Coordinates of C-alpha atoms in Angstrom, one line a residue:
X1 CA 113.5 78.6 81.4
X2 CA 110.2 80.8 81.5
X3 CA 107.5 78.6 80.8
X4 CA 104.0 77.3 81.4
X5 CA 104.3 74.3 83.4
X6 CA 101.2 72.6 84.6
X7 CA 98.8 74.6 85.5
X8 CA 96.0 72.5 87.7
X9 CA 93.0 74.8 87.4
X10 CA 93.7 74.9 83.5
X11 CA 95.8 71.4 82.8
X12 CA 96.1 70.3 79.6
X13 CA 94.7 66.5 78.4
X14 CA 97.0 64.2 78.4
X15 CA 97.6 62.4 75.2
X16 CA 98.5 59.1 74.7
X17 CA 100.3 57.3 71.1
X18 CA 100.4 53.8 70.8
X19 CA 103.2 52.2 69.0
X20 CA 101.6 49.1 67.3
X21 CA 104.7 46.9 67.4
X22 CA 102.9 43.1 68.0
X23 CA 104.7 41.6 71.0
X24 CA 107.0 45.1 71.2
X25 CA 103.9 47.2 71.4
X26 CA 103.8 50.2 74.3
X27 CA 102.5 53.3 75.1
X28 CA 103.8 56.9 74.8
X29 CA 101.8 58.8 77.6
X30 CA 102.5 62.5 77.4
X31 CA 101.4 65.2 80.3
X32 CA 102.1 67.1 83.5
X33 CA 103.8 65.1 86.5
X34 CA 104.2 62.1 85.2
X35 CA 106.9 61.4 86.7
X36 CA 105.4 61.5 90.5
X37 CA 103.2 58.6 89.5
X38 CA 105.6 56.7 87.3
X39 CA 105.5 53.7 89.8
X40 CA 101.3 53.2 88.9
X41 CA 102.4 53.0 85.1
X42 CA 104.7 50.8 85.3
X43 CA 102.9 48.3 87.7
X44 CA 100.1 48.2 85.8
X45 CA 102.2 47.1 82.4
X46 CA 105.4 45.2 83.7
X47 CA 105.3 42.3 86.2
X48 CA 108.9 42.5 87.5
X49 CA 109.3 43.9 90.7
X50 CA 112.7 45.8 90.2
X51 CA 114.4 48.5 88.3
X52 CA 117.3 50.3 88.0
X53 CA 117.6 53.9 87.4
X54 CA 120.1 55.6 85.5
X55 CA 119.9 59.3 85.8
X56 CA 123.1 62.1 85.2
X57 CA 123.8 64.4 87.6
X58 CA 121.9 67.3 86.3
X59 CA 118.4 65.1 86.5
X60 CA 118.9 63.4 89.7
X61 CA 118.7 66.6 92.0
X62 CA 115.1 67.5 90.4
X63 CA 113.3 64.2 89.8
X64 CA 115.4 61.3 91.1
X65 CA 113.9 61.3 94.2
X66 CA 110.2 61.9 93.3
X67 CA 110.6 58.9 91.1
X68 CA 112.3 56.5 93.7
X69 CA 109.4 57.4 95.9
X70 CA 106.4 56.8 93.3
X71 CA 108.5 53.5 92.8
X72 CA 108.4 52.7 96.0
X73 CA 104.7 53.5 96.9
X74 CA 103.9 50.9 93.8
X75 CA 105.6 47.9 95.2
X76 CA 109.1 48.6 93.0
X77 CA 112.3 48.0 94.5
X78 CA 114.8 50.2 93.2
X79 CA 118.0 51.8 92.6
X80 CA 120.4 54.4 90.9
X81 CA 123.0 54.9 89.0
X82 CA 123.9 58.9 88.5
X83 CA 126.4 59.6 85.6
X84 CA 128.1 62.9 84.6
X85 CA 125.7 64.5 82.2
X86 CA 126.9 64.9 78.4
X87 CA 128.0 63.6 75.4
X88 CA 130.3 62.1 76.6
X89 CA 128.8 59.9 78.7
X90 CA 128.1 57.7 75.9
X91 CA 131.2 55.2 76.3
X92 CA 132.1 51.7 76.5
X93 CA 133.3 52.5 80.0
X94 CA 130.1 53.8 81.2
X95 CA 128.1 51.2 79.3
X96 CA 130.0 48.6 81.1
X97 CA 129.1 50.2 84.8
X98 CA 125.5 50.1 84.1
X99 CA 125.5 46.5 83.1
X100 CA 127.7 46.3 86.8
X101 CA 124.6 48.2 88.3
X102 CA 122.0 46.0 87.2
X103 CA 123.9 43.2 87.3
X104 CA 124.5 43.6 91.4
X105 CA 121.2 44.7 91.7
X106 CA 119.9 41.1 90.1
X107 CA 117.9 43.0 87.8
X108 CA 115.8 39.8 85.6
X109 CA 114.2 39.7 82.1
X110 CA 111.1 40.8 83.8
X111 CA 112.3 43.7 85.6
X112 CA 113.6 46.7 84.2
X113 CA 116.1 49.2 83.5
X114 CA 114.6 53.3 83.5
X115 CA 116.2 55.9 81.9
X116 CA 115.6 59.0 83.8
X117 CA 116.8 61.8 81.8
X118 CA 117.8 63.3 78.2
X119 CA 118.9 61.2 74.9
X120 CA 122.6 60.3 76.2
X121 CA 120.8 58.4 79.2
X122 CA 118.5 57.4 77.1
X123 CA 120.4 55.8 74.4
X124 CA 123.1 54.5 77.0
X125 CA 120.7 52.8 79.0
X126 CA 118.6 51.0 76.3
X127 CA 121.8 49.8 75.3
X128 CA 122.2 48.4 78.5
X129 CA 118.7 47.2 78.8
X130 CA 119.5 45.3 75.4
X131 CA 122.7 43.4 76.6
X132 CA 121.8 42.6 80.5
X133 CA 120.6 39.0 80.2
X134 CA 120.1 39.2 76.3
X135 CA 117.6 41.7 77.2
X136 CA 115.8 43.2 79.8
X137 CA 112.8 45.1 80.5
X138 CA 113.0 49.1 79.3
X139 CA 111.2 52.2 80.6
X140 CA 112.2 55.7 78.9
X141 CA 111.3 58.6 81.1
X142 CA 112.6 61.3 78.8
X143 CA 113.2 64.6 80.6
X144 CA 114.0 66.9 77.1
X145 CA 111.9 68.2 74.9
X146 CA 114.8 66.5 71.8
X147 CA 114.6 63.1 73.8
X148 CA 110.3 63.5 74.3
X149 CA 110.1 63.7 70.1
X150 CA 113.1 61.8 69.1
X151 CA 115.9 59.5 70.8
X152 CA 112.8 57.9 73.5
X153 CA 110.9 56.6 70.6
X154 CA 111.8 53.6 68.1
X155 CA 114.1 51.7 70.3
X156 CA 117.1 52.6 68.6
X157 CA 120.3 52.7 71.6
X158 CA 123.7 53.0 71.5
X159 CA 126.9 54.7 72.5
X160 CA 129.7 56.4 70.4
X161 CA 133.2 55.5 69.8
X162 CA 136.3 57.6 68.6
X163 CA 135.2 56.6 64.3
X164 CA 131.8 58.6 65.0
X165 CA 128.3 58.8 67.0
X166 CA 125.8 56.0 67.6
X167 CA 128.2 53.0 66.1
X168 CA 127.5 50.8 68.8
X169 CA 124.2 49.7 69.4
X170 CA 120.9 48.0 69.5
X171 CA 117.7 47.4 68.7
X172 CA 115.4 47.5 71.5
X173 CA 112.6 48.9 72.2
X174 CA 111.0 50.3 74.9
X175 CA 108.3 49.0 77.1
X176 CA 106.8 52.2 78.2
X177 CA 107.7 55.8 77.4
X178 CA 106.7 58.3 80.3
X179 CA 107.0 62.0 78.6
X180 CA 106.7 64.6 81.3
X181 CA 105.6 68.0 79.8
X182 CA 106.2 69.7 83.3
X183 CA 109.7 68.5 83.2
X184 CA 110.7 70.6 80.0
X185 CA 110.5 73.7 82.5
X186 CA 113.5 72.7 84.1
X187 CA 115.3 73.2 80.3
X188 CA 117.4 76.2 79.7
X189 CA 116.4 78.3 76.7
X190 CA 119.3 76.2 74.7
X191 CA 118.2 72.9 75.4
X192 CA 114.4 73.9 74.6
X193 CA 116.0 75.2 71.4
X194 CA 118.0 72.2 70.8
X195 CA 115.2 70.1 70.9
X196 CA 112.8 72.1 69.0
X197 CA 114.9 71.3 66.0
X198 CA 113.9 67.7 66.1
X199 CA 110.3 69.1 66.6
X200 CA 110.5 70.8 62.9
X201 CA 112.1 68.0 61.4
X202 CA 109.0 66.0 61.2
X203 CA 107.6 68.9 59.5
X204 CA 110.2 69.1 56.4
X205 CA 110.2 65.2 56.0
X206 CA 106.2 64.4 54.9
X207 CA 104.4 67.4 57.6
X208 CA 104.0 70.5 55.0
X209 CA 100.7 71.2 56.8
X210 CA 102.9 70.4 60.5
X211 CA 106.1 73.2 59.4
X212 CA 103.8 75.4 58.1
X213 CA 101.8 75.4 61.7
X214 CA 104.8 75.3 63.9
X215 CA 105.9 78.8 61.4
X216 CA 102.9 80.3 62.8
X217 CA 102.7 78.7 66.5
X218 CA 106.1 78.6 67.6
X219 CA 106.0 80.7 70.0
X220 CA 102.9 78.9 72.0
X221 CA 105.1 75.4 71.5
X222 CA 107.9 77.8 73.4
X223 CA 105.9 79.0 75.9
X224 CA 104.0 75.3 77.3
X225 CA 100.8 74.7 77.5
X226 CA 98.3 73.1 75.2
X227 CA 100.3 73.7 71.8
X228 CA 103.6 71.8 73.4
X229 CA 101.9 68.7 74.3
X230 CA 99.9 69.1 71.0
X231 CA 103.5 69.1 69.2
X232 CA 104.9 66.6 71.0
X233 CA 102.0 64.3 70.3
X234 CA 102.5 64.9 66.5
X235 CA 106.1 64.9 66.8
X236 CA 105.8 60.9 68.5
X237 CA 102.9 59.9 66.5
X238 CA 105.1 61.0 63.2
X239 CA 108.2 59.1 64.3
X240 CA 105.6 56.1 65.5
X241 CA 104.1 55.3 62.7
X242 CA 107.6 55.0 60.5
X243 CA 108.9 52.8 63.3
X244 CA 106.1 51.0 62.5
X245 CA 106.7 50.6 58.8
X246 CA 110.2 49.9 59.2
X247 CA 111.4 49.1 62.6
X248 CA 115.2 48.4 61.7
X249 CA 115.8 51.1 59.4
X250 CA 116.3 48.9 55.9
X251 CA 114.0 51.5 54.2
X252 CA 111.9 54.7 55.1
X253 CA 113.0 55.1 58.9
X254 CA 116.1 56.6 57.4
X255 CA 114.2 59.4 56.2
X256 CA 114.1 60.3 60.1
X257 CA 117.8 61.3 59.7
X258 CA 117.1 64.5 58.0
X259 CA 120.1 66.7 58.7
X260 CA 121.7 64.1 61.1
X261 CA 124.4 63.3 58.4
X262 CA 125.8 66.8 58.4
X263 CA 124.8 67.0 61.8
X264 CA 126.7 64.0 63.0
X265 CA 129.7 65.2 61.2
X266 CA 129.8 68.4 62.8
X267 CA 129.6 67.1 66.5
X268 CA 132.4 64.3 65.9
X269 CA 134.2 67.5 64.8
X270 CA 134.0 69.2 67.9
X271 CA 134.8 66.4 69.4
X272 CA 131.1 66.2 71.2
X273 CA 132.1 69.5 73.0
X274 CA 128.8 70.8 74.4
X275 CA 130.0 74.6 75.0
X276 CA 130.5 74.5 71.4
X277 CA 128.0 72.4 69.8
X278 CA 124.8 70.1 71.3
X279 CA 123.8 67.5 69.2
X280 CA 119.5 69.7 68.3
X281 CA 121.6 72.3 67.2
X282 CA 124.1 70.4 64.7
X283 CA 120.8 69.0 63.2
X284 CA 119.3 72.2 62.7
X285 CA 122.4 73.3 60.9
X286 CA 122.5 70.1 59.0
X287 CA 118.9 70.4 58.1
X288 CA 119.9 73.7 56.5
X289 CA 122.7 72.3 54.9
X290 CA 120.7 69.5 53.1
X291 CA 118.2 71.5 51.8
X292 CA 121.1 74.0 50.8
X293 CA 122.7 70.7 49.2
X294 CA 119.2 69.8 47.8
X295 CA 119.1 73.1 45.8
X296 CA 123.0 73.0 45.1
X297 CA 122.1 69.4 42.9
X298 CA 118.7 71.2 40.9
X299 CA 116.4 68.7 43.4
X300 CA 114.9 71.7 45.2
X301 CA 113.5 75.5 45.2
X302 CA 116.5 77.5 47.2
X303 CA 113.3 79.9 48.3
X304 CA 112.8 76.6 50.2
X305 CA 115.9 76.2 51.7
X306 CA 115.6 80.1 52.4
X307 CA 112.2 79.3 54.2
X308 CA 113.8 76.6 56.4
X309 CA 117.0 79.0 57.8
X310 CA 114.6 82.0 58.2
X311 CA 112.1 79.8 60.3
X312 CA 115.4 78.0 62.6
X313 CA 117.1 81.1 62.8
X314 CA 113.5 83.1 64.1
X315 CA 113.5 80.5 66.8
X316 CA 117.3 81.0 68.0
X317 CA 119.0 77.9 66.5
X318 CA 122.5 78.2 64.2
X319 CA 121.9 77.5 60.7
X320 CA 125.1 78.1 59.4
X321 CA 128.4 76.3 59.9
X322 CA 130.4 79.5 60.5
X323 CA 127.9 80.0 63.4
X324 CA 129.6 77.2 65.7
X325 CA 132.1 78.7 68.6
X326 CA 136.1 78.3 68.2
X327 CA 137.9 77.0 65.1
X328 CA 135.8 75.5 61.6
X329 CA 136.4 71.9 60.9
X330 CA 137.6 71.5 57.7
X331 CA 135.7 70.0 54.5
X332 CA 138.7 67.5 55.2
X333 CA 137.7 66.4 58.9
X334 CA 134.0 66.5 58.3
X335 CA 134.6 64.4 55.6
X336 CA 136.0 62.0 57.2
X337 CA 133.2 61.8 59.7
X338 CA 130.7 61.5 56.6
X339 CA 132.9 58.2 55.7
X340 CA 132.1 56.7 59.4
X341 CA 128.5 57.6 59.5
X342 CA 126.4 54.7 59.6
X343 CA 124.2 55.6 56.9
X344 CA 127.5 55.0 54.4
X345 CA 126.7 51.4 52.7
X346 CA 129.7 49.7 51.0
X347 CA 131.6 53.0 50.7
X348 CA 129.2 54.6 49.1
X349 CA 127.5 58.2 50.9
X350 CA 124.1 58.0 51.4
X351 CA 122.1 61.3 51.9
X352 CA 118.0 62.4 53.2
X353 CA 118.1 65.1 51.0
X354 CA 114.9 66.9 49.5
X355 CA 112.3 67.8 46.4
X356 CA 110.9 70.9 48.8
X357 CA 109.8 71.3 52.0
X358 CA 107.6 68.1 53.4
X359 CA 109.4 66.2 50.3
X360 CA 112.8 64.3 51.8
X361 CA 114.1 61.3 50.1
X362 CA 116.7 58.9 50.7
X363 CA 119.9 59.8 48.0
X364 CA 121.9 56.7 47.2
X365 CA 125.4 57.0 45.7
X366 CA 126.1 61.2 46.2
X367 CA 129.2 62.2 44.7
X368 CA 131.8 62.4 47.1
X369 CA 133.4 65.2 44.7
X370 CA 130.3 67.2 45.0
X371 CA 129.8 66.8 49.1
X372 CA 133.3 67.6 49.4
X373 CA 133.3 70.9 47.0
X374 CA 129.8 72.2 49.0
X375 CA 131.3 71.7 52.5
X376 CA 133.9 73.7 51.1
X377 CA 131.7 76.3 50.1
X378 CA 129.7 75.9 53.2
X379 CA 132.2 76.8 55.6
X380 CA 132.7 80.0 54.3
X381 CA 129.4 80.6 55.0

């Protein structure tokens, strides 16, 4: 991807959000190269004096060993773990290896597991970091722009299972999150797309002002620089503060779901096939599709839902259903995804849906008559 790394006789200030969380508190550090003096952060705030990295194998060739190495320098003992990269990776089999790794590698309550890479690690290795001795010290190193703004922050883990995404999980949050702006040039053009789609989101749930800004400065957030890190900041200080509020998700945290219920549905569809469909681009379509389904009910302006697609759609992203590669799930199949979502409470579907555009709500008891007939509708475009 062409883009403005660091640049050292122009660098950009690091920022820095705090996640207020009493005993669970931690710091998300965001900048260039963090990742060559990751061993210096996580001295200074952990005591143990061992870690164990899981990385994939697209990560590990560009970072893994600057990382081992800053460890090292720092007094840290570690070692890795590299997984295929994907989707899929998020399985009870790998799960259970990383346990193995830290296990063998007498990895304590004080010590820590790092997650070196994009939101699969991430989420598979918090999950770990949750189980190994009833919990274990946790350091996200997030190395996509979708894990920097999203999956690294709020300690929600887990992995997926043939009923749906994300049904086996966690709680547990992180001890340090290290967000390297310099390792978002390493990102294809897809996976900087991808992610951006998590970036907007915090613009159409309560950021008018933040969706209206990104309209106008996308292009800057593409190319690096000052107005990425200044995105990103907002982005983690937007998700920080409802994890504050409501850590668990019994209330507003749900409203950071925006799109994900379409979303989800679509990517259990394809069967978590990346050369079809990666998980920032089934959210941008499903963020279209909720405001779409919004407008459907009378909730919302469809110029607003208009607004949304034209603004996804300038960027790159799919916004339609009929956009996906190979053969359309039916309203049928994705139906039955919606049914396994964990947002569904006592059979009943539960939707984010919206008033406008920095106006989502939580819907309780949507018709399943009325979800079925637009999914209908919206596969034919």
């Amino acid at each position: 991807m062409n883009t403005a790394a660091s640049n050292p006789e122009n660098p950009v200030p690091e920022r820095l959000v705090h996640v207020p969380l009493g005993e669970r508190a931690y710091d998300i550090l965001i900048g260039a190269d963090l990742i060559g003096r990751a061993g210096g952060e996580i001295s200074a705030r952990l005591k143990g004096r061992r870690a164990a990295i899981v990385t994939d194998e697209h990560v590990a060739p560009l970072y893994l060993e600057s990382l081992m190495d800053s460890l090292q320098t720092d007094g840290i003992e570690a070692v890795s773990l590299t997984l295929p990269a994907g989707e899929k990776t998020k399985s009870l089999e790998h799960l259970a290896t990383v346990c193995e790794m830290a296990l063998s590698a007498r990895i304590e309550r004080n010590d820590c597991i790092i997650a070196l890479g994009g939101g699969v690690i991430g989420d598979l290795a918090g999950f770990a970091a949750g189980i190994v001795r009833r919990g274990v010290r946790f350091v996200q190193i997030p190395t996509t722009l979708l894990s920097q703004v999203d999956s690294s922050v709020g300690g929600k883990t887990g992995i997926n299972t043939r009923h749906g995404k994300n049904l086996l999980g966690v709680f547990h949050q992180p001890d340090l999150v290290l967000s390297d702006t310099a390792a978002l040039g390493s990102l294809s053009e897809r996976e900087f797309r991808a992610g951006y789609a998590e970036v907007a989101k915090y613009g159409l749930i309560d950021k008018p002002d933040f969706f209206a800004w990104l309209e106008a400065n996308w292009r800057d957030v593409f190319a690096g620089g000052g107005a990425r890190a200044e995105a990103i900041a907002i982005s983690c200080q937007a998700k920080a503060d409802v994890v504050v509020e409501d850590e668990r998700e019994t209330g507003r945290r749900a409203l950071l779901n925006l799109g994900h219920t379409f979303g989800h549905a679509l990517e259990a569809a394809t069967r978590y096939d990346s050369s079809r469909l990666v998980h920032g681009e089934g959210v941008a379509i499903g963020m279209v599709l909720a405001h779409r389904f919004s407008a459907r009910l009378n909730l919302a302006s469809p110029d607003d839902t208009a607004r949304v697609e034209a603004h996804l759609r300038s960027v790159g992203l799919p916004t339609r259903i009929s956009e996906i590669p190979g053969e359309l799930p039916s309203e049928e199949v994705l139906m039955d995804a919606i049914a396994q979502d964990k947002k569904v409470k006592s059979g009943k579907l539960t939707f984010i849906l919206t008033r406008g555009i920095g106006e989502a709500f939580v819907a309780d008891d949507v018709p399943v008559s009325e979800v079925r007939a637009f999914l209908e509708e919206a596969r034919r475009g």
